[in-house]
Short mmCIF file of C-alpha atoms in Angstrom, two decimals:
data_model
loop_
_atom_site.label_atom_id
_atom_site.label_comp_id
_atom_site.label_asym_id
_atom_site.label_seq_id
_atom_site.Cartn_x
_atom_site.Cartn_y
_atom_site.Cartn_z
CA UNK D 1 0.05 -0.08 0.23
CA UNK D 2 0.94 3.70 -0.12
CA UNK D 3 0.84 5.50 3.43
CA UNK D 4 1.01 8.57 4.25
CA UNK D 5 1.60 8.87 8.23
CA UNK D 6 1.84 12.79 10.14
CA UNK D 7 4.03 12.61 12.93
CA UNK D 8 7.14 10.75 13.24
CA UNK D 9 6.74 10.20 17.64
CA UNK D 10 7.79 7.43 19.01
CA UNK D 11 4.02 5.60 17.46
CA UNK D 12 5.30 7.17 14.23
CA UNK D 13 8.71 5.88 13.63
CA UNK D 14 7.61 2.63 15.43
CA UNK D 15 4.70 1.97 12.23
CA UNK D 16 6.99 3.66 9.55
CA UNK D 17 9.05 1.01 10.49
CA UNK D 18 7.43 -1.36 10.20
CA UNK D 19 5.02 -0.23 7.16
CA UNK D 20 8.48 -0.29 6.05
CA UNK D 21 9.56 -3.55 6.49
CA UNK D 22 6.12 -5.04 5.83
CA UNK D 23 6.78 -4.48 1.26
CA UNK D 24 4.17 -1.08 1.22
CA UNK D 25 5.50 2.03 0.23
CA UNK D 26 5.47 5.01 2.86
CA UNK D 27 6.18 8.31 3.75
CA UNK D 28 6.58 10.64 7.57
CA UNK D 29 4.94 14.11 7.34
CA UNK D 30 6.41 16.33 10.04
CA UNK D 31 6.16 20.13 11.09
CA UNK D 32 10.27 20.50 12.23
CA UNK D 33 12.97 19.84 9.28
CA UNK D 34 15.12 20.90 11.37
CA UNK D 35 13.66 17.52 12.65
CA UNK D 36 12.56 16.19 9.08
CA UNK D 37 15.71 16.49 7.71
CA UNK D 38 17.95 15.19 9.98
CA UNK D 39 15.86 11.77 9.69
CA UNK D 40 16.54 11.51 5.77
CA UNK D 41 20.26 12.06 6.83
CA UNK D 42 20.50 10.25 9.37
CA UNK D 43 17.76 7.09 8.82
CA UNK D 44 15.90 5.75 11.25
CA UNK D 45 16.55 3.35 14.36
CA UNK D 46 14.63 0.62 14.97
CA UNK D 47 14.64 -1.30 17.95
CA UNK D 48 12.58 -4.63 17.78
CA UNK D 49 10.74 -6.33 20.91
CA UNK D 50 14.03 -9.01 20.99
CA UNK D 51 16.61 -6.19 21.44
CA UNK D 52 18.46 -6.33 17.94
CA UNK D 53 18.66 -3.40 15.68
CA UNK D 54 17.91 -3.05 12.38
CA UNK D 55 18.75 0.43 10.29
CA UNK D 56 16.57 2.05 7.71
CA UNK D 57 18.68 4.11 5.79
CA UNK D 58 16.64 5.91 3.01
CA UNK D 59 13.53 7.34 4.81
CA UNK D 60 10.70 9.57 2.66
CA UNK D 61 10.30 12.10 4.72
CA UNK D 62 9.31 15.48 4.24
CA UNK D 63 7.80 18.39 5.79
CA UNK D 64 5.67 19.76 2.52
CA UNK D 65 3.26 17.50 2.07
CA UNK D 66 3.32 17.93 -0.94
CA UNK D 67 6.31 16.41 -2.47
CA UNK D 68 4.15 13.45 -1.59
CA UNK D 69 1.95 11.38 -4.23
CA UNK D 70 -1.66 11.26 -3.64
CA UNK D 71 -1.78 7.99 -1.02
CA UNK D 72 -3.87 5.48 0.17
CA UNK D 73 -4.23 6.08 3.89
CA UNK D 74 -2.97 8.40 6.23
CA UNK D 75 -2.64 7.11 9.00
CA UNK D 76 -2.84 9.64 11.89
CA UNK D 77 0.17 9.87 15.01
CA UNK D 78 0.33 12.76 16.79
CA UNK D 79 -0.34 14.44 19.97
CA UNK D 80 -4.58 14.59 19.36
CA UNK D 81 -4.36 18.52 20.70
CA UNK D 82 -2.61 18.55 17.17
CA UNK D 83 -4.58 17.34 15.35
CA UNK D 84 -5.91 20.10 14.51
CA UNK D 85 -2.56 22.11 12.82
CA UNK D 86 -1.68 18.56 11.52
CA UNK D 87 -5.43 18.07 8.93
CA UNK D 88 -3.95 21.48 8.00
CA UNK D 89 -0.80 21.33 7.09
CA UNK D 90 -1.28 17.38 5.71
CA UNK D 91 -4.96 19.93 3.63
CA UNK D 92 -3.28 18.32 0.05
CA UNK D 93 -3.59 15.06 1.11
CA UNK D 94 -7.18 14.88 1.98
CA UNK D 95 -8.18 13.77 -1.28
CA UNK D 96 -11.75 11.45 -2.18
CA UNK D 97 -10.30 9.15 -2.29
CA UNK D 98 -7.85 8.43 0.16
CA UNK D 99 -8.69 7.45 3.66
CA UNK D 100 -7.17 8.72 6.36
CA UNK D 101 -7.18 6.28 10.38
CA UNK D 102 -6.98 7.46 13.30
CA UNK D 103 -4.57 5.96 15.68
CA UNK D 104 -4.21 8.79 18.06
CA UNK D 105 -5.67 8.05 22.43
CA UNK D 106 -9.04 9.84 23.32
CA UNK D 107 -11.94 11.63 22.38
CA UNK D 108 -11.59 15.06 21.42
CA UNK D 109 -9.85 13.95 17.30
CA UNK D 110 -12.91 12.58 16.35
CA UNK D 111 -14.44 15.98 16.12
CA UNK D 112 -11.29 17.72 15.10
CA UNK D 113 -11.25 14.89 12.48
CA UNK D 114 -14.88 15.10 10.44
CA UNK D 115 -13.91 19.03 9.87
CA UNK D 116 -11.38 18.69 7.39
CA UNK D 117 -12.68 14.43 5.75
CA UNK D 118 -15.61 13.86 4.87
CA UNK D 119 -17.57 11.60 7.12
CA UNK D 120 -17.00 8.10 4.78
CA UNK D 121 -13.81 8.20 4.64
CA UNK D 122 -12.46 8.41 8.18
CA UNK D 123 -11.48 5.27 10.02
CA UNK D 124 -10.55 5.15 13.69
CA UNK D 125 -8.44 2.52 15.75
CA UNK D 126 -6.71 1.27 19.14
CA UNK D 127 -3.52 -0.18 19.19
CA UNK D 128 -1.21 -1.35 22.31
CA UNK D 129 1.17 -2.02 20.18
CA UNK D 130 4.68 -0.43 22.49
CA UNK D 131 6.02 1.87 21.13
CA UNK D 132 9.46 4.32 23.15
CA UNK D 133 10.97 7.15 21.21
CA UNK D 134 14.95 6.16 22.68
CA UNK D 135 16.06 9.90 20.60
CA UNK D 136 14.79 12.16 17.29
CA UNK D 137 15.66 8.60 14.81
CA UNK D 138 14.94 5.92 17.08
CA UNK D 139 12.04 3.41 18.41
CA UNK D 140 12.28 0.63 20.94
CA UNK D 141 9.64 -2.17 19.80
CA UNK D 142 8.92 -2.44 23.24
CA UNK D 143 5.84 -4.75 23.30
CA UNK D 144 3.45 -6.01 21.21
CA UNK D 145 -0.59 -5.61 21.32
CA UNK D 146 -3.47 -5.49 19.16
CA UNK D 147 -4.59 -3.44 16.28
CA UNK D 148 -8.40 -2.39 15.76
CA UNK D 149 -10.05 -0.71 12.94
CA UNK D 150 -13.04 0.54 12.47
CA UNK D 151 -15.45 3.68 10.08
CA UNK D 152 -16.42 6.60 12.20
CA UNK D 153 -19.83 6.20 10.29
CA UNK D 154 -22.10 3.16 11.31
CA UNK D 155 -23.10 2.91 7.78
CA UNK D 156 -20.83 2.94 5.93
CA UNK D 157 -18.76 -0.42 7.14
CA UNK D 158 -19.97 -2.48 3.92
CA UNK D 159 -19.47 0.18 1.51
CA UNK D 160 -15.90 1.16 2.99
CA UNK D 161 -15.45 -3.83 3.84
CA UNK D 162 -13.27 -4.22 0.44
CA UNK D 163 -10.67 -1.62 1.39
CA UNK D 164 -10.28 -2.51 5.10
CA UNK D 165 -9.79 -6.59 5.02
CA UNK D 166 -7.10 -4.58 1.96
CA UNK D 167 -5.45 -2.79 5.13
CA UNK D 168 -5.71 -5.67 6.99
CA UNK D 169 -3.82 -7.39 5.37
CA UNK D 170 -0.90 -4.31 4.92
CA UNK D 171 -1.14 -4.51 8.91
CA UNK D 172 -0.41 -7.86 9.57
CA UNK D 173 1.71 -8.69 6.61
CA UNK D 174 4.41 -5.84 9.17
CA UNK D 175 3.37 -7.35 12.26
CA UNK D 176 0.51 -4.93 13.50
CA UNK D 177 -1.79 -7.64 14.06
CA UNK D 178 -4.53 -6.57 13.03
CA UNK D 179 -8.73 -6.79 13.58
CA UNK D 180 -12.04 -4.81 12.82
CA UNK D 181 -14.72 -4.35 13.86
CA UNK D 182 -17.94 -2.57 13.59
CA UNK D 183 -19.16 -0.81 16.27
CA UNK D 184 -16.68 2.17 16.64
CA UNK D 185 -18.11 3.87 20.44
CA UNK D 186 -16.92 0.28 21.74
CA UNK D 187 -13.28 0.35 20.48
CA UNK D 188 -12.92 4.71 20.94
CA UNK D 189 -14.05 3.94 24.95
CA UNK D 190 -12.34 0.55 24.49
CA UNK D 191 -8.39 2.28 24.32
CA UNK D 192 -9.62 5.01 26.56
CA UNK D 193 -10.54 2.96 30.05
CA UNK D 194 -7.00 0.73 29.16
CA UNK D 195 -5.42 4.37 29.13
CA UNK D 196 -7.48 6.09 32.40
CA UNK D 197 -6.30 2.95 34.04
CA UNK D 198 -2.65 3.01 33.10
CA UNK D 199 -0.70 6.37 31.76
CA UNK D 200 -1.47 9.16 35.06
CA UNK D 201 0.04 6.48 36.78
CA UNK D 202 3.14 6.52 34.71
CA UNK D 203 3.28 10.09 34.40
CA UNK D 204 3.09 10.18 38.33
CA UNK D 205 5.37 7.72 39.89
CA UNK D 206 7.95 7.89 36.73
CA UNK D 207 7.37 4.00 36.05
CA UNK D 208 7.25 1.83 33.04
CA UNK D 209 3.64 -0.04 32.04
CA UNK D 210 5.20 -3.22 33.90
CA UNK D 211 5.56 -2.34 37.26
CA UNK D 212 2.11 -0.77 38.05
CA UNK D 213 0.67 -3.97 38.54
CA UNK D 214 3.75 -5.34 39.80
CA UNK D 215 3.04 -2.34 42.12
CA UNK D 216 -0.72 -4.14 45.55
CA UNK D 217 -1.13 -0.53 46.17
CA UNK D 218 -0.81 1.48 42.80
CA UNK D 219 -2.41 -2.06 41.07
CA UNK D 220 -5.58 -0.76 43.36
CA UNK D 221 -5.23 2.73 41.53
CA UNK D 222 -5.46 0.87 38.89
CA UNK D 223 -9.21 -0.72 39.29
CA UNK D 224 -10.75 2.65 40.65
CA UNK D 225 -9.27 4.39 37.68
CA UNK D 226 -10.75 2.04 35.48
CA UNK D 227 -13.88 1.61 37.95
CA UNK D 228 -15.42 5.46 37.61
CA UNK D 229 -14.66 5.50 33.30
CA UNK D 230 -16.44 2.08 33.99
CA UNK D 231 -19.61 4.22 35.65
CA UNK D 232 -19.35 5.93 32.24
CA UNK D 233 -19.50 3.36 29.42
CA UNK D 234 -22.25 1.53 31.35
CA UNK D 235 -24.01 4.91 31.89
CA UNK D 236 -23.05 5.32 28.02
CA UNK D 237 -24.44 1.91 27.66
CA UNK D 238 -20.82 1.33 25.26
CA UNK D 239 -20.28 -1.63 24.54
CA UNK D 240 -16.20 -3.04 25.16
CA UNK D 241 -14.86 -5.02 23.99
CA UNK D 242 -13.45 -7.11 26.77
CA UNK D 243 -15.56 -8.34 28.22
CA UNK D 244 -14.02 -8.25 31.50
CA UNK D 245 -12.35 -4.87 31.82
CA UNK D 246 -10.41 -4.96 34.86
CA UNK D 247 -9.06 -7.50 33.70
CA UNK D 248 -7.98 -6.32 30.11
CA UNK D 249 -6.08 -3.20 31.81
CA UNK D 250 -3.16 -5.69 33.39
CA UNK D 251 -2.96 -7.67 30.93
CA UNK D 252 -1.63 -5.16 28.60
CA UNK D 253 0.37 -3.35 31.53
CA UNK D 254 1.94 -6.78 31.65
CA UNK D 255 2.68 -7.59 27.53
CA UNK D 256 4.24 -3.86 27.35
CA UNK D 257 6.64 -3.88 30.45
CA UNK D 258 9.38 -2.54 29.31
CA UNK D 259 7.33 0.07 27.77
CA UNK D 260 7.00 3.87 28.40
CA UNK D 261 3.45 5.06 28.70
CA UNK D 262 3.71 8.04 26.24
CA UNK D 263 2.50 10.59 28.60
CA UNK D 264 5.45 10.11 30.83
CA UNK D 265 7.18 10.31 27.62
CA UNK D 266 5.96 13.65 26.87
CA UNK D 267 6.66 14.51 31.55
CA UNK D 268 10.34 13.13 30.45
CA UNK D 269 11.10 15.57 27.60
CA UNK D 270 9.26 18.63 28.99
CA UNK D 271 5.84 18.58 26.02
CA UNK D 272 2.59 18.92 26.86
CA UNK D 273 0.29 15.63 27.58
CA UNK D 274 -3.36 14.18 26.92
CA UNK D 275 -4.74 14.07 30.35
CA UNK D 276 -6.76 16.69 29.09
CA UNK D 277 -8.29 13.25 26.23
CA UNK D 278 -8.39 10.80 28.27
CA UNK D 279 -8.51 11.24 32.32
CA UNK D 280 -10.54 13.92 31.35
CA UNK D 281 -12.31 13.31 28.62
CA UNK D 282 -14.43 11.10 31.05
CA UNK D 283 -14.50 13.55 33.31
CA UNK D 284 -16.54 15.56 31.21
CA UNK D 285 -18.56 12.70 30.58
CA UNK D 286 -18.96 11.96 33.83
CA UNK D 287 -19.85 15.75 35.29
CA UNK D 288 -22.84 15.15 31.89
CA UNK D 289 -24.00 12.47 33.76
CA UNK D 290 -23.69 13.42 37.29
CA UNK D 291 -20.66 11.17 37.91
CA UNK D 292 -17.76 12.16 40.34
CA UNK D 293 -14.65 10.09 39.85
CA UNK D 294 -12.64 12.24 42.07
CA UNK D 295 -9.71 9.09 41.50
CA UNK D 296 -9.94 10.69 38.65
CA UNK D 297 -10.04 13.94 39.07
CA UNK D 298 -7.14 12.94 42.19
CA UNK D 299 -4.36 11.98 39.24
CA UNK D 300 -5.81 14.69 36.30
CA UNK D 301 -4.92 17.60 38.15
CA UNK D 302 -1.59 15.68 39.21
CA UNK D 303 -0.93 14.92 36.09
CA UNK D 304 -1.66 19.16 35.14
CA UNK D 305 0.71 20.44 38.05
CA UNK D 306 3.51 18.16 36.86
CA UNK D 307 2.67 20.25 33.30
CA UNK D 308 3.95 23.23 34.91
CA UNK D 309 6.52 22.10 36.71
CA UNK D 310 8.00 19.95 33.85
CA UNK D 311 11.67 19.19 34.77
CA UNK D 312 11.88 20.30 37.91
CA UNK D 313 11.39 16.67 38.71
CA UNK D 314 13.64 13.46 38.55
CA UNK D 315 11.76 9.73 37.82
CA UNK D 316 12.98 6.92 38.00
CA UNK D 317 11.92 3.84 35.12
#
């Protein structure tokens, strides 16, 4: 497939590396010219789950979407709060024949995408692939996990099914184990519940994913955070993809035990986090339903406090 990935962060570099090795024609779009030139000159160092380093020498990366031939698929891997600026930048690529897939965290990006892209061309997905960016052009595949994709519009599922099958085949061949699902609310909220239990705690403690479930006190907090999110899910009558959310979040921690979550990576690298799109989004939805979510509100405020004091705390990973 001819694929464009928007954003060379941890997940963007991981997907680029995997899809390239799977035989696809892949391009990267970056907003930072200096970073794009560095990656173009130095390539990508891809550290596999087993620890083997693979060097991708020739990287198709640019800051100008006009340099890229029209793709079959565009994958958004930027932070949720950068969705609007990213879509403005890649506007020349948003043609009627191209699908766009978001594998971003949280809820807020969906509404933004619908302002720029025809709804029948929007695909949404979740991925539990663990990705850690070691430096500008080095990414570690920290753990394998499932990826689930579906259409933004419920009634567009069957019209897009042929493309979804092609996408699944391409992803599977590249080592991105992928499933197709019709219920997009289920897909989004299933990932959100997992992120609610993991990301904020890693940002606060400085722990990798696996250490959270090794610590009885933190494991208990995970369960409470997830339980609060499930109260929202149940009132909204959303059916999750897995029967036991508490068991699922622990499995994800174990499968990505060596992963440094995206939120912790943000704190460590003096960047804004996606707490508003994750725990903040659940709190917002809870308020609409008359729910008070004290544990989610607490971790939300702590992470917002860390954002204001970035660089002033020492983490032990």
